[in-house]
PDB file of C-alpha atoms in Angstrom:
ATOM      1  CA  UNK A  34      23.920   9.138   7.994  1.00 59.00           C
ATOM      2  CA  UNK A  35      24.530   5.251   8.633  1.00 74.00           C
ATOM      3  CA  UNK A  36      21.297   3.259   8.225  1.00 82.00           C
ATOM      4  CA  UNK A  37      20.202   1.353  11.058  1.00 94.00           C
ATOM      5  CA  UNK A  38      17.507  -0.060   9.302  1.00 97.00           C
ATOM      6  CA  UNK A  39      17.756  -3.270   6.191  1.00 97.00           C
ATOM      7  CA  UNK A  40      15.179  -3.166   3.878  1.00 98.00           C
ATOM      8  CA  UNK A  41      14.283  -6.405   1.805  1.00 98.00           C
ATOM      9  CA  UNK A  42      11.967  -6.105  -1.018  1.00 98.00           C
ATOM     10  CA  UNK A  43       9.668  -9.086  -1.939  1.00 98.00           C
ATOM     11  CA  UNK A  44       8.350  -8.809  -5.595  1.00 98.00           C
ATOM     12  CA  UNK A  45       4.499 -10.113  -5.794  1.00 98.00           C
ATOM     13  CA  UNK A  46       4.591 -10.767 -10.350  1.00 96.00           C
ATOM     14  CA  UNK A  47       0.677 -11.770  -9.801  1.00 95.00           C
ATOM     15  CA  UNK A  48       0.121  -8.185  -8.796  1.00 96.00           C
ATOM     16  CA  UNK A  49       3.281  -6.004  -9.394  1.00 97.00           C
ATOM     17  CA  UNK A  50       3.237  -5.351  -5.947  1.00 98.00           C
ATOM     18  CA  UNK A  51       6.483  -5.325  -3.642  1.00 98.00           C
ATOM     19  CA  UNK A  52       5.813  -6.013  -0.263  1.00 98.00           C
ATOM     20  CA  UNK A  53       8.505  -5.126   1.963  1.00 99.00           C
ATOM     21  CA  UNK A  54      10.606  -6.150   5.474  1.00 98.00           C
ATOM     22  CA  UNK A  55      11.950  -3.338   7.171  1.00 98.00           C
ATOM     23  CA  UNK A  56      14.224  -3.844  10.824  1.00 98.00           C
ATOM     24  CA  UNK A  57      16.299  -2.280  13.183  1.00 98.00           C
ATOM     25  CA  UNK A  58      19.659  -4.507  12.541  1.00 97.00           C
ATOM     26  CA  UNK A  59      20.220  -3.112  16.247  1.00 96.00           C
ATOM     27  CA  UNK A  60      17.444  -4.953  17.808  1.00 97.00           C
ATOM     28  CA  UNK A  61      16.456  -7.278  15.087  1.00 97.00           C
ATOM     29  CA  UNK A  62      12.638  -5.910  15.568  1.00 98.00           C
ATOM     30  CA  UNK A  63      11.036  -5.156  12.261  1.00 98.00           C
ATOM     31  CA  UNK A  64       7.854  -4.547   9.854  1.00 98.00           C
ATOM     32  CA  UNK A  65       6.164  -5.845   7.072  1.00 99.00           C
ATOM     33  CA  UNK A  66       4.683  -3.366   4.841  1.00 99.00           C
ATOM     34  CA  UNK A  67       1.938  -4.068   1.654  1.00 98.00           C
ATOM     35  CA  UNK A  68       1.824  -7.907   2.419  1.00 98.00           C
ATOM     36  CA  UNK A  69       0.292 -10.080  -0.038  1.00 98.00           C
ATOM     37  CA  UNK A  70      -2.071 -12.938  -0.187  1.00 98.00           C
ATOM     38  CA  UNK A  71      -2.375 -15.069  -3.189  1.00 98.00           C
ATOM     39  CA  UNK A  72      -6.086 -15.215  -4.575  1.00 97.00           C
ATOM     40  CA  UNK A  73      -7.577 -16.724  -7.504  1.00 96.00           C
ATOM     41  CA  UNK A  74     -10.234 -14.947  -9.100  1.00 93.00           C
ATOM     42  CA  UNK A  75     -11.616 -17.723 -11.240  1.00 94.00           C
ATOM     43  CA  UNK A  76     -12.148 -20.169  -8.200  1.00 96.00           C
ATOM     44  CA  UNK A  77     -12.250 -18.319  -5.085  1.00 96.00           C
ATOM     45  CA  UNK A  78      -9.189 -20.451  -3.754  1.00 97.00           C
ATOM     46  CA  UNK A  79      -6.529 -18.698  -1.740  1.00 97.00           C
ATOM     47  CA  UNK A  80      -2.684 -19.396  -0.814  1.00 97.00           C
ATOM     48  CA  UNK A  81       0.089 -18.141   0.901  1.00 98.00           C
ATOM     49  CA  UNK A  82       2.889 -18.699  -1.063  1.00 98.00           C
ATOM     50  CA  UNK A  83       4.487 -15.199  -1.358  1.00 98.00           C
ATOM     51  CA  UNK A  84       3.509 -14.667   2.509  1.00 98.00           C
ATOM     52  CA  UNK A  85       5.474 -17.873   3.443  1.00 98.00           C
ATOM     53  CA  UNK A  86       8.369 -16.447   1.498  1.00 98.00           C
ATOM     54  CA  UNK A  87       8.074 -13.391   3.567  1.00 98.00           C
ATOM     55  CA  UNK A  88       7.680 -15.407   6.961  1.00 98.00           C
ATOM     56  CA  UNK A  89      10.445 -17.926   6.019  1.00 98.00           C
ATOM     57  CA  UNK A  90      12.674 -14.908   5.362  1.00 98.00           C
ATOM     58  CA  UNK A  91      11.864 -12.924   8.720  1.00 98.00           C
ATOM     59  CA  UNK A  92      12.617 -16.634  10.204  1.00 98.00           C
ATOM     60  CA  UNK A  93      15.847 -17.298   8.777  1.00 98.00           C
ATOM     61  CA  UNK A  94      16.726 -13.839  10.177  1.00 98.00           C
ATOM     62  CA  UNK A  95      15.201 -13.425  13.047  1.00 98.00           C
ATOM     63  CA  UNK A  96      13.386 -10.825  13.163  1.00 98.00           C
ATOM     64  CA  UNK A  97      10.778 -10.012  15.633  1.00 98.00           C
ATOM     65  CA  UNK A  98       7.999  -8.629  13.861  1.00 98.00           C
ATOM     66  CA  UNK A  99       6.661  -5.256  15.943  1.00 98.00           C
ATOM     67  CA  UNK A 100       4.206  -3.863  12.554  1.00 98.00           C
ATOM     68  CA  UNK A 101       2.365  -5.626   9.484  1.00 99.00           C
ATOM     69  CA  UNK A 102       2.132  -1.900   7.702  1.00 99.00           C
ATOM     70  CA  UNK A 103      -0.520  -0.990   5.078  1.00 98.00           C
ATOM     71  CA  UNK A 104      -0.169   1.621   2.826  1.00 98.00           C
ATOM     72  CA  UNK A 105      -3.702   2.105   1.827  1.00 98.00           C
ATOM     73  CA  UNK A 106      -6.482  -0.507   1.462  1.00 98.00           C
ATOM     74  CA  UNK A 107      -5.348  -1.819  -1.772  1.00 98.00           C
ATOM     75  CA  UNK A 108      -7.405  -2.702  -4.797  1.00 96.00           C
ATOM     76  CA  UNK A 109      -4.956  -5.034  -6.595  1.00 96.00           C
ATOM     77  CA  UNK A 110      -4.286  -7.714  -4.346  1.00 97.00           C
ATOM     78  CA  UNK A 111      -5.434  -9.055  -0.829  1.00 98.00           C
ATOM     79  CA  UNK A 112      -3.762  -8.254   2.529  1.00 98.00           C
ATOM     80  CA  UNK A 113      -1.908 -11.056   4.311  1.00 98.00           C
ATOM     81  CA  UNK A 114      -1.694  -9.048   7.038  1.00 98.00           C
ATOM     82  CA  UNK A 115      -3.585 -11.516   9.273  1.00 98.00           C
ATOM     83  CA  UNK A 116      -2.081 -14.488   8.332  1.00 98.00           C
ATOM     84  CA  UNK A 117       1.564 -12.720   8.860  1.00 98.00           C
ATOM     85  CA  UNK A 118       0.239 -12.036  12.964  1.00 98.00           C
ATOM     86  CA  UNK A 119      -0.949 -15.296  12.877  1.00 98.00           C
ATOM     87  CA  UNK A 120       2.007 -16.287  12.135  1.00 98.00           C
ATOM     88  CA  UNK A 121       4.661 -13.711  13.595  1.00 98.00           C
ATOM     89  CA  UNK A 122       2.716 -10.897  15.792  1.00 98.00           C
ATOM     90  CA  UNK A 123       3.186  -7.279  15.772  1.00 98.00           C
ATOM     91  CA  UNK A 124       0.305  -5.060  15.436  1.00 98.00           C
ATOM     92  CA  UNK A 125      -2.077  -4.308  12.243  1.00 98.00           C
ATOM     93  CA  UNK A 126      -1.325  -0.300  10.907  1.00 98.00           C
ATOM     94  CA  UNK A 127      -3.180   2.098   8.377  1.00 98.00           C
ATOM     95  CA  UNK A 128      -4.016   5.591   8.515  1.00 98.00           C
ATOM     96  CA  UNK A 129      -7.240   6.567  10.696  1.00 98.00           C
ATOM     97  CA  UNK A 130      -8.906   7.577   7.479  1.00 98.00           C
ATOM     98  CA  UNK A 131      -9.437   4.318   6.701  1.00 98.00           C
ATOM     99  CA  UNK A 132     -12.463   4.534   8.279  1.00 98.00           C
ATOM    100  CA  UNK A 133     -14.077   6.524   5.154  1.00 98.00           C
ATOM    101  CA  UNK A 134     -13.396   3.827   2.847  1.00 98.00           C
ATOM    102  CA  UNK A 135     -15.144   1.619   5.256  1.00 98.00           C
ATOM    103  CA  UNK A 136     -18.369   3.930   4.903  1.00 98.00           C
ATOM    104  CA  UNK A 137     -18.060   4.009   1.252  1.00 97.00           C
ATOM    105  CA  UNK A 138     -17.370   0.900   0.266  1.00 97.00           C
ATOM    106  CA  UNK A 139     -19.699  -0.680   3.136  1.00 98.00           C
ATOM    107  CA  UNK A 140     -22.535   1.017   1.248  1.00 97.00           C
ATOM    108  CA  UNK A 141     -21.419   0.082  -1.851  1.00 96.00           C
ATOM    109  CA  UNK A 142     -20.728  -3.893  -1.184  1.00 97.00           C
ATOM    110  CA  UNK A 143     -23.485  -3.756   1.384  1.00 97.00           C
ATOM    111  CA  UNK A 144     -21.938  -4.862   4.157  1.00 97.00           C
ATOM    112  CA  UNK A 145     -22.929  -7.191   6.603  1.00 96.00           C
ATOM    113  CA  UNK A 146     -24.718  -5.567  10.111  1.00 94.00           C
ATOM    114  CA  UNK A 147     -22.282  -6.144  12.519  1.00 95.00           C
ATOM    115  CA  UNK A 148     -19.253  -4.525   9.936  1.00 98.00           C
ATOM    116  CA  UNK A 149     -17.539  -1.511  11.848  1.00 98.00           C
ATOM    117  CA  UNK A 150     -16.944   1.612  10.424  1.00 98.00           C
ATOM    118  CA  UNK A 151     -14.161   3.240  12.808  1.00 98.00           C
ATOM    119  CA  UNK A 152     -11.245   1.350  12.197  1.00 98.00           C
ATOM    120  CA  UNK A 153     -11.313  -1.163  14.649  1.00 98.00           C
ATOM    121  CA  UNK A 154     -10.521  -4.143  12.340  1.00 98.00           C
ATOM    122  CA  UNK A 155      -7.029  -2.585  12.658  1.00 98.00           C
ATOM    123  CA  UNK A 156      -4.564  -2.717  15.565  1.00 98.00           C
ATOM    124  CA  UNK A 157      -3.627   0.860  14.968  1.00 98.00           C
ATOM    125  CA  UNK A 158      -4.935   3.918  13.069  1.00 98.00           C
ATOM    126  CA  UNK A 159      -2.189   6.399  12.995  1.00 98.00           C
ATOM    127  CA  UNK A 160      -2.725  10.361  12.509  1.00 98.00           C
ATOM    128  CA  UNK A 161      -0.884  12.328   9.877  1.00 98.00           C
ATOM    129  CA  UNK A 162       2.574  12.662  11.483  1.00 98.00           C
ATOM    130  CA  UNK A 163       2.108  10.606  14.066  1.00 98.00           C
ATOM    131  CA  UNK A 164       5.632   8.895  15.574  1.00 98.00           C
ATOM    132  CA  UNK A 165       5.913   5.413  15.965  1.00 98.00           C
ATOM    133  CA  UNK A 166       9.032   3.099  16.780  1.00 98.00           C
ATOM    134  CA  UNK A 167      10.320   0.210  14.572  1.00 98.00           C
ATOM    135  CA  UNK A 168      12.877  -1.736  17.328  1.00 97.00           C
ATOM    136  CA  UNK A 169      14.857   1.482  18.430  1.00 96.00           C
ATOM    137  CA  UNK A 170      14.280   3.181  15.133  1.00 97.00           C
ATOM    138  CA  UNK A 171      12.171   6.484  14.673  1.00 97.00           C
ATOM    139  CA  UNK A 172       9.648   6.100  12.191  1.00 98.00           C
ATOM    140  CA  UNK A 173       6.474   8.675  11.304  1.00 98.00           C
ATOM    141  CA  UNK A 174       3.305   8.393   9.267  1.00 98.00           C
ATOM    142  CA  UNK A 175       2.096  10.560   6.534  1.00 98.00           C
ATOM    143  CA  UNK A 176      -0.573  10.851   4.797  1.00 98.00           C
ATOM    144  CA  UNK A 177      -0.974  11.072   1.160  1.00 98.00           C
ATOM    145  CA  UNK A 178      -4.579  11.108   0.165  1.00 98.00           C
ATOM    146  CA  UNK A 179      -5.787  11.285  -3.459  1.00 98.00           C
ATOM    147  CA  UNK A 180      -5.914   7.773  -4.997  1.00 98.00           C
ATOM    148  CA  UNK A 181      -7.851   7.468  -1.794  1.00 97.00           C
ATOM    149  CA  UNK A 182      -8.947   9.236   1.029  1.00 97.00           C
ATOM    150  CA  UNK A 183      -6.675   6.431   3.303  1.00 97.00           C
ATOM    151  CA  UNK A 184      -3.603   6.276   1.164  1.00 98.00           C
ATOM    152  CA  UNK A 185      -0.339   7.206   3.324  1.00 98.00           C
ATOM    153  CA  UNK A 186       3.434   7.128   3.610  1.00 98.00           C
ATOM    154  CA  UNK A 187       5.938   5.345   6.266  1.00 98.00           C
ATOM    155  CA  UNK A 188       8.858   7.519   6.592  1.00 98.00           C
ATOM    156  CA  UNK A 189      11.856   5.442   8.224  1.00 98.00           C
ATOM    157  CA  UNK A 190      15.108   7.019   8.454  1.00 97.00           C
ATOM    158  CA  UNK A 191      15.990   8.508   4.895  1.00 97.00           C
ATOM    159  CA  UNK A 192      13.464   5.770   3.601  1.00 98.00           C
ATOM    160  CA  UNK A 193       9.575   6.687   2.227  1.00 98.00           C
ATOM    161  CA  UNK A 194       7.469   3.698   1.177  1.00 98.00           C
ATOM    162  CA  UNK A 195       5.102   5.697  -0.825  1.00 98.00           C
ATOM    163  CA  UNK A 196       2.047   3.102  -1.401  1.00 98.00           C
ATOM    164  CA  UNK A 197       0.047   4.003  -4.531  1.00 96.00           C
ATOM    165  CA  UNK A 198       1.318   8.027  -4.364  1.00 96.00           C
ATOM    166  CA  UNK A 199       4.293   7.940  -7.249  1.00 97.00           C
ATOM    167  CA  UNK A 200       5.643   5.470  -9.484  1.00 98.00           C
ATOM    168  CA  UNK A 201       9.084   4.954 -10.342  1.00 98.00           C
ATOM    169  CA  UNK A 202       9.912   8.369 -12.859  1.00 98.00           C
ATOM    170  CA  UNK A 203      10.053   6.604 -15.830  1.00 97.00           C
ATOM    171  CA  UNK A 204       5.868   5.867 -15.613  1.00 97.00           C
ATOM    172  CA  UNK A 205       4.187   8.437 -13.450  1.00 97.00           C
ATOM    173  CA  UNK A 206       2.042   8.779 -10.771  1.00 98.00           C
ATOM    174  CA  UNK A 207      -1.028   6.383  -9.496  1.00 96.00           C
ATOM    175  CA  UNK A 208      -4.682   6.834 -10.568  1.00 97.00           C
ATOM    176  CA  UNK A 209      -7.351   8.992  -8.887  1.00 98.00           C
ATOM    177  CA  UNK A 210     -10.883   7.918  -9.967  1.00 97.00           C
ATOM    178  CA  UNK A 211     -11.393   5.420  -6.976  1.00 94.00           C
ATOM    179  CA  UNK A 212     -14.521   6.927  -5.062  1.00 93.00           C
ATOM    180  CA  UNK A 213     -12.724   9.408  -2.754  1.00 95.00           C
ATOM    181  CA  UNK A 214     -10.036   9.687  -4.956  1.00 97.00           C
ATOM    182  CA  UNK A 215      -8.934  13.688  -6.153  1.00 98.00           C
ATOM    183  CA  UNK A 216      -5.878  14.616  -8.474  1.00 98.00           C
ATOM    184  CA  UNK A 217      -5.943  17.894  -7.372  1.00 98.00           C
ATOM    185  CA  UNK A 218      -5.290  15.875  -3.329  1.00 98.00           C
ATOM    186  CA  UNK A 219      -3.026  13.902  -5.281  1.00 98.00           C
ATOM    187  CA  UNK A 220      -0.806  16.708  -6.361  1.00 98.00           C
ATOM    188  CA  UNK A 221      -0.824  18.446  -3.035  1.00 98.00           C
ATOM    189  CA  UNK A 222       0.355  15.104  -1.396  1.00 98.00           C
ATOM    190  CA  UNK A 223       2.943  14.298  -3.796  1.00 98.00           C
ATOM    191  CA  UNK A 224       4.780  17.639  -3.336  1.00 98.00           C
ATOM    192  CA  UNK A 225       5.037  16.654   0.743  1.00 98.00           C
ATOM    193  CA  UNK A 226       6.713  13.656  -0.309  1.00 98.00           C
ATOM    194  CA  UNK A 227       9.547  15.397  -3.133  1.00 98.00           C
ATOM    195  CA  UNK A 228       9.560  18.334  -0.554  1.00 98.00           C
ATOM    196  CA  UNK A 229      12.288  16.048   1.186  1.00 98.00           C
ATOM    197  CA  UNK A 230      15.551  16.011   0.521  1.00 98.00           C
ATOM    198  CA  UNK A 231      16.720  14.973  -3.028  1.00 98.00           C
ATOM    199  CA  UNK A 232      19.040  12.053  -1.697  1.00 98.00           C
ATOM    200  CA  UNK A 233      15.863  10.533  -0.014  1.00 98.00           C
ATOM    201  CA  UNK A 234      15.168   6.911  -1.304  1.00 98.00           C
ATOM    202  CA  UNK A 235      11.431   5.688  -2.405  1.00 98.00           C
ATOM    203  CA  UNK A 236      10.717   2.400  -2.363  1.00 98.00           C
ATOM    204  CA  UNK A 237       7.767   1.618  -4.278  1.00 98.00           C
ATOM    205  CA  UNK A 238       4.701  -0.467  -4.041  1.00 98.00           C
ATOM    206  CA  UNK A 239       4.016  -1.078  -7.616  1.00 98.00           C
ATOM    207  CA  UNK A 240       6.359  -1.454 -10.887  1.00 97.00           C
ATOM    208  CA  UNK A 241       4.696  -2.260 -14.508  1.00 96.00           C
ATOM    209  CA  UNK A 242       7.934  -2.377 -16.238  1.00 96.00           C
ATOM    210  CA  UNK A 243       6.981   0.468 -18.554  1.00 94.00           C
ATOM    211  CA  UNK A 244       8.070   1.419 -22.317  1.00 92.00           C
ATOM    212  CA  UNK A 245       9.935  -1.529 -22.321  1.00 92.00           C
ATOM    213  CA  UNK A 246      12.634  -1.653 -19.184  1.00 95.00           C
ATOM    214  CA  UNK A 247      13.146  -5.300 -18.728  1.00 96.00           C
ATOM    215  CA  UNK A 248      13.868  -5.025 -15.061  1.00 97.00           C
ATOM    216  CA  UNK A 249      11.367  -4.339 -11.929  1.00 97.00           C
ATOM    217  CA  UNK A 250      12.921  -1.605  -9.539  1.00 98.00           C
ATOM    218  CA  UNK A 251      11.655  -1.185  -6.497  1.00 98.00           C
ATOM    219  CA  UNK A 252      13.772   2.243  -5.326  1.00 98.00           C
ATOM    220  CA  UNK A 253      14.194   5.404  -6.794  1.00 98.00           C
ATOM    221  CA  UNK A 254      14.858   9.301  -5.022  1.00 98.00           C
ATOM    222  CA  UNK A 255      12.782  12.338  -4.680  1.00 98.00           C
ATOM    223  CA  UNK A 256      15.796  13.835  -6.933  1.00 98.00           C
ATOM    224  CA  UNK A 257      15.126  11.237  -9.299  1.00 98.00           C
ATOM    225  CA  UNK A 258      11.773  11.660  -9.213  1.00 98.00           C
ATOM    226  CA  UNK A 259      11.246  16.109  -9.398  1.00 98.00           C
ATOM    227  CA  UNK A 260      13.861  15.944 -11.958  1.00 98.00           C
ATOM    228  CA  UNK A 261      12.134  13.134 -14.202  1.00 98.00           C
ATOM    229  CA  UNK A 262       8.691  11.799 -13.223  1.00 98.00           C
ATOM    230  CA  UNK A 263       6.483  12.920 -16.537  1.00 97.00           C
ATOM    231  CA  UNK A 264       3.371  13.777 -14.107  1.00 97.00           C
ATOM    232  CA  UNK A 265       5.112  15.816 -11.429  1.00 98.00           C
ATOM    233  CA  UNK A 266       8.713  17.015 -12.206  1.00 98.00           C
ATOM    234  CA  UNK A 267       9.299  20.144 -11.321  1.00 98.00           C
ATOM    235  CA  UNK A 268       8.418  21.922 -14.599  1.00 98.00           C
ATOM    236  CA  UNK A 269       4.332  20.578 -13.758  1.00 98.00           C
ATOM    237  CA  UNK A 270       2.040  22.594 -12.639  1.00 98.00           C
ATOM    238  CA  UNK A 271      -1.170  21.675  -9.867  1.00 98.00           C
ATOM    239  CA  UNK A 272      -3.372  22.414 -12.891  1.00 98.00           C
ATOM    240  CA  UNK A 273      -1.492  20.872 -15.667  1.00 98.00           C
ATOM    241  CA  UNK A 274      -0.915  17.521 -13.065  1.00 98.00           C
ATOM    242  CA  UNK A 275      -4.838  17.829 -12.744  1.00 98.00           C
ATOM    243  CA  UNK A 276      -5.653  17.643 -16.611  1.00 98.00           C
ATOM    244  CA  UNK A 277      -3.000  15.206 -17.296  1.00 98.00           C
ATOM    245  CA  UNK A 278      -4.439  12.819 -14.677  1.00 98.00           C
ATOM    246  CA  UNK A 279      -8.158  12.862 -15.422  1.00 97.00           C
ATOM    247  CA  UNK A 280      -7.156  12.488 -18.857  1.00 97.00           C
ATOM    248  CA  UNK A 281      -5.153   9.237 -18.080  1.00 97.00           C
ATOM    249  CA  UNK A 282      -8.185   7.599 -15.865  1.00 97.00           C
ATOM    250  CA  UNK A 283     -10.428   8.329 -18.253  1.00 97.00           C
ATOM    251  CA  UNK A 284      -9.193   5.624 -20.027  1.00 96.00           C
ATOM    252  CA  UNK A 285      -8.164   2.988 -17.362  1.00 95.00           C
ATOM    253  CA  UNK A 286      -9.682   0.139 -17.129  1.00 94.00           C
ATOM    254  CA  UNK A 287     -10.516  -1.534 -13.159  1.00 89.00           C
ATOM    255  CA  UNK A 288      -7.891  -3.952 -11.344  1.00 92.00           C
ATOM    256  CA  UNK A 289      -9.307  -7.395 -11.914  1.00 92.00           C
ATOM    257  CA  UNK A 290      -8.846  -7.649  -8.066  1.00 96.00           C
ATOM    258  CA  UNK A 291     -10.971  -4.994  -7.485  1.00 96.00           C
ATOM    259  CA  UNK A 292     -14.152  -6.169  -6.099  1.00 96.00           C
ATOM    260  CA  UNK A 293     -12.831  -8.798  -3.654  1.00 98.00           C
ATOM    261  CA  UNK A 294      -9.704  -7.162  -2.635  1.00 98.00           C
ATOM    262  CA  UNK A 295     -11.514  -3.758  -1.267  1.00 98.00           C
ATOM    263  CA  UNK A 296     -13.796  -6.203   0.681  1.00 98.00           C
ATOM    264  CA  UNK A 297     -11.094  -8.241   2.122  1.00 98.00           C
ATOM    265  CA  UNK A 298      -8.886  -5.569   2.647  1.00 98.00           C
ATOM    266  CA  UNK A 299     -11.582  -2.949   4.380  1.00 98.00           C
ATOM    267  CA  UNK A 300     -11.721  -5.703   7.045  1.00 98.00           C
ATOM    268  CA  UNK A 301      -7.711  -5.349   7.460  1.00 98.00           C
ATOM    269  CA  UNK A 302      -6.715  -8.439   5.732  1.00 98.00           C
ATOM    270  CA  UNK A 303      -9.924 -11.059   7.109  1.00 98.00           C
ATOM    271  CA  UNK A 304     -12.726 -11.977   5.068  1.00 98.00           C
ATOM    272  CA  UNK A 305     -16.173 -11.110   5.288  1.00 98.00           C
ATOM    273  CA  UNK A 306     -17.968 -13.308   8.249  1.00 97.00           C
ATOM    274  CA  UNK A 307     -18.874 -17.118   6.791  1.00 97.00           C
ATOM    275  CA  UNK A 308     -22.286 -17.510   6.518  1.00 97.00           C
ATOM    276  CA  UNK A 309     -25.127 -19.891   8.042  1.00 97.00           C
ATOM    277  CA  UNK A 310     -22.952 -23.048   5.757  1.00 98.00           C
ATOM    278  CA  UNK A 311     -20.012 -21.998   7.323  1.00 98.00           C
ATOM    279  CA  UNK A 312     -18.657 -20.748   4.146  1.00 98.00           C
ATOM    280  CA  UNK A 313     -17.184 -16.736   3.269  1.00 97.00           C
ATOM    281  CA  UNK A 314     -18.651 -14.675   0.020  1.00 97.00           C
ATOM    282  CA  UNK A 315     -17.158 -11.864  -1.466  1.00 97.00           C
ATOM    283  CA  UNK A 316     -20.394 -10.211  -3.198  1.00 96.00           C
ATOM    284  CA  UNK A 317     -21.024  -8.470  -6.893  1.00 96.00           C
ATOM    285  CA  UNK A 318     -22.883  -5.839  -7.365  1.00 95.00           C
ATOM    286  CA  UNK A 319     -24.988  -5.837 -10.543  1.00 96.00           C
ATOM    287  CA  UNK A 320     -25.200  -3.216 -12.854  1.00 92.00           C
TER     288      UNK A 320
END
């Protein structure tokens, strides 16, 4: 099989997070998936350094953007995804589940009156399996709930961008005590993905550079991954994946991003609506 597609990885060190460029060298047309916006905690000040990189790369090369591609609504780092249309076009993606993180975490940050709760932040919600194009290329959408209810999969051509589902083998598998989150889901969604053919590559979102590797990696294959991956190789069990997991969260501590990124990022990338002083607030709960 000849790809049709180039892939170029963009490495976010603040967050560990590799945000991607997918396109159809046929037509040039292409997506970004897992963008990133720069955000400091300590000072409420954001940039767009890492998305310029992105946008000065897609220039350079140009690519016409047709997707800005989320995984899941991420709790690590903010979306740039509005910036990038600002920017470039294409059209907003997630999963249609999205819309029960909305619910949850609209009760749980109190969100504003007017906040939706279907989705419509988004461009496009896409079903489990649902077909989409990227240029001329065939791509699909699966989801892979169990870090959260929303979490999915872009399959294009022999190429699975796998969000917060698996890590490279040599580190595991992502957590699952997010509200909505299951291991037992996790499990079950997991085996879809390694149910593919062992030559498959997966690109990943995250890389911690674990027990001491000195180099991020971004790709790996489902081969790779059954044979090796110490939380679902083939030798694991659905119960033994489900004890090993809870275990492991038990003793996690939360993203540092956490509280503004889910509010950012459950309005697909925008921030919440400025207030009477014409200023935005990302709100913490207490206790």
């Amino acid at each position: 099989c000849i790809m049709t597609v180039e892939i170029k990885p963009f490495f976010h060190s603040k967050s560990n997070t590799f945000c991607y460029v997918v396109f159809d060298k046929n037509s040039n047309k292409g997506a970004v998936i897992d963008s990133c916006l720069d955000f400091d905690v300590t000072t409420g000040k954001t940039n767009s350094d890492h998305a310029d990189l992105v946008i000065s790369y897609i220039n350079e090369t140009n690519i016409s953007i047709d997707w800005i591609l989320e995984t899941h609504i991420h709790a690590d780092h903010l979306s740039a995804a509005p910036y990038i249309r600002d920017n470039l076009g294409g059209q907003i993606a997630i999963g249609s589940r999205v819309k029960e993180i909305q619910h949850t975490f609209g009760e749980i940050y109190n969100a504003e009156k007017g906040f939706k709760r279907d989705g419509s932040q988004f461009d496009k919600l896409f079903n489990d399996g649902e077909s989409f194009y990227i240029g001329e290329v065939l791509s699909s959408y699966i989801s892979t709930p169990g870090h959260t209810p929303a979490c999915g999969c872009y399959k294009i051509e022999d190429n699975i961008f796998v969000g917060d589902t698996l890590f490279m083998p040599d580190f595991g598998t992502a957590r699952c005590d997010f509200p909505g989150g299951d291991a037992r889901t996790m499990y079950k969604s997991i085996r879809r993905i390694l149910g593919h053919h062992s030559q498959t590559v997966l690109w990943m979102c995250h890389d911690y550079l674990p027990n001491g590797r000195s180099e991020y990696q971004s790709r790996t294959t489902v081969g790779a991954q059954r044979e090796n991956n110490p939380h679902v190789n083939d030798n694991i069990s659905e119960d033994m994946f489900v004890q090993l997991r809870e275990k492991k969260d038990s003793l996690l501590g939360f993203p540092k991003l956490l509280i503004p990124s889910i509010q950012v990022n459950m309005r697909a990338g925008d921030f919440p609506p400025k207030e009477k002083n014409g200023t935005s607030y990302i709100k913490i709960p207490i206790n």
